[in-house]
């Protein structure tokens, strides 16, 4: 008796990156905050709504380029490069706002 062949196809992986690679005007879903951010700095981010599952969008560059403004839960939040480069996100499809 011939057994039916079973084919396994890999499931598409959600590609994650950091907020640093998010293009201006685009939206992403926060996946995690890097372990390098800890203590009061981590607490501040969580208090501002930068939590896993939240939508976040890149809005503006700071005046000297060291900061960026992101919108999360309707609030504009300024983040330094050492912060936004350590926040892991999943880009949202068709997210240009």
PDB file of C-alpha atoms in Angstrom:
ATOM      1  CA  UNK A   1       0.000   0.000   0.000  1.00  0.00           C
ATOM      2  CA  UNK A   2       1.321   3.447  -0.911  1.00  0.00           C
ATOM      3  CA  UNK A   3       1.276   6.002   1.870  1.00  0.00           C
ATOM      4  CA  UNK A   4       0.396   9.566   0.931  1.00  0.00           C
ATOM      5  CA  UNK A   5       3.361  11.859   0.898  1.00  0.00           C
ATOM      6  CA  UNK A   6       3.323  14.637   3.429  1.00  0.00           C
ATOM      7  CA  UNK A   7       4.901  17.907   2.511  1.00  0.00           C
ATOM      8  CA  UNK A   8       5.973  20.424   5.112  1.00  0.00           C
ATOM      9  CA  UNK A   9       6.313  24.041   4.155  1.00  0.00           C
ATOM     10  CA  UNK A  10       8.141  26.447   6.394  1.00  0.00           C
ATOM     11  CA  UNK A  11       5.899  29.000   8.068  1.00  0.00           C
ATOM     12  CA  UNK A  12       6.754  32.576   7.189  1.00  0.00           C
ATOM     13  CA  UNK A  13       8.828  34.166   9.911  1.00  0.00           C
ATOM     14  CA  UNK A  14       7.987  37.596  11.197  1.00  0.00           C
ATOM     15  CA  UNK A  15      11.043  39.661  10.466  1.00  0.00           C
ATOM     16  CA  UNK A  16      12.039  41.773  13.397  1.00  0.00           C
ATOM     17  CA  UNK A  17      14.405  44.710  13.522  1.00  0.00           C
ATOM     18  CA  UNK A  18      14.961  47.698  15.763  1.00  0.00           C
ATOM     19  CA  UNK A  19      13.241  51.070  15.833  1.00  0.00           C
ATOM     20  CA  UNK A  20      16.450  52.459  14.352  1.00  0.00           C
ATOM     21  CA  UNK A  21      15.684  50.795  11.018  1.00  0.00           C
ATOM     22  CA  UNK A  22      12.040  51.935  10.907  1.00  0.00           C
ATOM     23  CA  UNK A  23      11.497  54.519   8.172  1.00  0.00           C
ATOM     24  CA  UNK A  24       9.915  57.870   8.981  1.00  0.00           C
ATOM     25  CA  UNK A  25       6.113  57.658   8.880  1.00  0.00           C
ATOM     26  CA  UNK A  26       5.982  53.871   9.155  1.00  0.00           C
ATOM     27  CA  UNK A  27       4.343  51.868  11.933  1.00  0.00           C
ATOM     28  CA  UNK A  28       5.649  48.808  13.760  1.00  0.00           C
ATOM     29  CA  UNK A  29       4.583  46.569  16.610  1.00  0.00           C
ATOM     30  CA  UNK A  30       6.914  46.494  19.620  1.00  0.00           C
ATOM     31  CA  UNK A  31       8.227  42.977  20.183  1.00  0.00           C
ATOM     32  CA  UNK A  32      10.576  43.568  23.108  1.00  0.00           C
ATOM     33  CA  UNK A  33      12.925  45.962  24.840  1.00  0.00           C
ATOM     34  CA  UNK A  34      16.552  44.857  24.729  1.00  0.00           C
ATOM     35  CA  UNK A  35      18.137  43.561  27.926  1.00  0.00           C
ATOM     36  CA  UNK A  36      20.731  46.357  27.705  1.00  0.00           C
ATOM     37  CA  UNK A  37      17.987  48.770  28.803  1.00  0.00           C
ATOM     38  CA  UNK A  38      17.383  48.169  32.491  1.00  0.00           C
ATOM     39  CA  UNK A  39      16.483  49.799  35.774  1.00  0.00           C
ATOM     40  CA  UNK A  40      14.896  53.232  35.781  1.00  0.00           C
ATOM     41  CA  UNK A  41      15.446  53.689  32.058  1.00  0.00           C
ATOM     42  CA  UNK A  42      13.437  50.519  31.314  1.00  0.00           C
ATOM     43  CA  UNK A  43      10.742  51.571  33.800  1.00  0.00           C
ATOM     44  CA  UNK A  44      10.447  54.964  32.055  1.00  0.00           C
ATOM     45  CA  UNK A  45       9.942  53.324  28.657  1.00  0.00           C
ATOM     46  CA  UNK A  46       7.284  50.993  30.047  1.00  0.00           C
ATOM     47  CA  UNK A  47       5.529  53.917  31.760  1.00  0.00           C
ATOM     48  CA  UNK A  48       5.476  55.804  28.437  1.00  0.00           C
ATOM     49  CA  UNK A  49       3.643  52.898  26.772  1.00  0.00           C
ATOM     50  CA  UNK A  50       6.627  51.331  25.041  1.00  0.00           C
ATOM     51  CA  UNK A  51       5.488  47.816  25.830  1.00  0.00           C
ATOM     52  CA  UNK A  52       5.352  44.586  23.791  1.00  0.00           C
ATOM     53  CA  UNK A  53       2.338  44.587  21.476  1.00  0.00           C
ATOM     54  CA  UNK A  54       1.997  48.378  21.239  1.00  0.00           C
ATOM     55  CA  UNK A  55       1.973  50.122  17.866  1.00  0.00           C
ATOM     56  CA  UNK A  56       4.698  52.713  17.450  1.00  0.00           C
ATOM     57  CA  UNK A  57       5.444  55.050  14.548  1.00  0.00           C
ATOM     58  CA  UNK A  58       8.510  57.115  13.693  1.00  0.00           C
ATOM     59  CA  UNK A  59       7.465  60.770  13.386  1.00  0.00           C
ATOM     60  CA  UNK A  60      10.340  63.264  13.581  1.00  0.00           C
ATOM     61  CA  UNK A  61      14.092  63.659  13.895  1.00  0.00           C
ATOM     62  CA  UNK A  62      15.476  65.642  16.792  1.00  0.00           C
ATOM     63  CA  UNK A  63      17.189  68.984  16.101  1.00  0.00           C
ATOM     64  CA  UNK A  64      20.736  67.606  16.340  1.00  0.00           C
ATOM     65  CA  UNK A  65      20.024  64.066  15.157  1.00  0.00           C
ATOM     66  CA  UNK A  66      20.715  62.398  18.505  1.00  0.00           C
ATOM     67  CA  UNK A  67      17.020  61.888  19.249  1.00  0.00           C
ATOM     68  CA  UNK A  68      13.925  60.798  17.367  1.00  0.00           C
ATOM     69  CA  UNK A  69      10.256  61.326  18.122  1.00  0.00           C
ATOM     70  CA  UNK A  70       7.940  58.333  18.046  1.00  0.00           C
ATOM     71  CA  UNK A  71       4.191  58.151  18.532  1.00  0.00           C
ATOM     72  CA  UNK A  72       2.832  55.471  20.841  1.00  0.00           C
ATOM     73  CA  UNK A  73      -0.750  55.401  22.145  1.00  0.00           C
ATOM     74  CA  UNK A  74      -1.336  58.903  20.737  1.00  0.00           C
ATOM     75  CA  UNK A  75       1.600  60.453  22.600  1.00  0.00           C
ATOM     76  CA  UNK A  76       4.821  61.743  21.062  1.00  0.00           C
ATOM     77  CA  UNK A  77       7.863  60.376  22.906  1.00  0.00           C
ATOM     78  CA  UNK A  78      11.490  61.421  22.326  1.00  0.00           C
ATOM     79  CA  UNK A  79      14.044  58.603  22.455  1.00  0.00           C
ATOM     80  CA  UNK A  80      17.839  58.681  22.315  1.00  0.00           C
ATOM     81  CA  UNK A  81      19.734  56.467  19.881  1.00  0.00           C
ATOM     82  CA  UNK A  82      20.927  54.160  22.669  1.00  0.00           C
ATOM     83  CA  UNK A  83      17.241  53.519  23.396  1.00  0.00           C
ATOM     84  CA  UNK A  84      15.626  53.285  19.951  1.00  0.00           C
ATOM     85  CA  UNK A  85      18.442  51.079  18.651  1.00  0.00           C
ATOM     86  CA  UNK A  86      17.621  48.487  21.364  1.00  0.00           C
ATOM     87  CA  UNK A  87      13.851  48.285  20.987  1.00  0.00           C
ATOM     88  CA  UNK A  88      12.896  45.291  18.835  1.00  0.00           C
ATOM     89  CA  UNK A  89       9.919  45.759  16.516  1.00  0.00           C
ATOM     90  CA  UNK A  90       8.031  43.955  13.779  1.00  0.00           C
ATOM     91  CA  UNK A  91       7.241  46.288  10.869  1.00  0.00           C
ATOM     92  CA  UNK A  92       3.526  46.518  10.126  1.00  0.00           C
ATOM     93  CA  UNK A  93       2.475  45.935   6.516  1.00  0.00           C
ATOM     94  CA  UNK A  94       1.175  48.943   4.564  1.00  0.00           C
ATOM     95  CA  UNK A  95       1.987  51.171   7.490  1.00  0.00           C
ATOM     96  CA  UNK A  96       2.954  54.468   5.896  1.00  0.00           C
ATOM     97  CA  UNK A  97       0.925  56.985   7.900  1.00  0.00           C
TER      98      UNK A  97
END
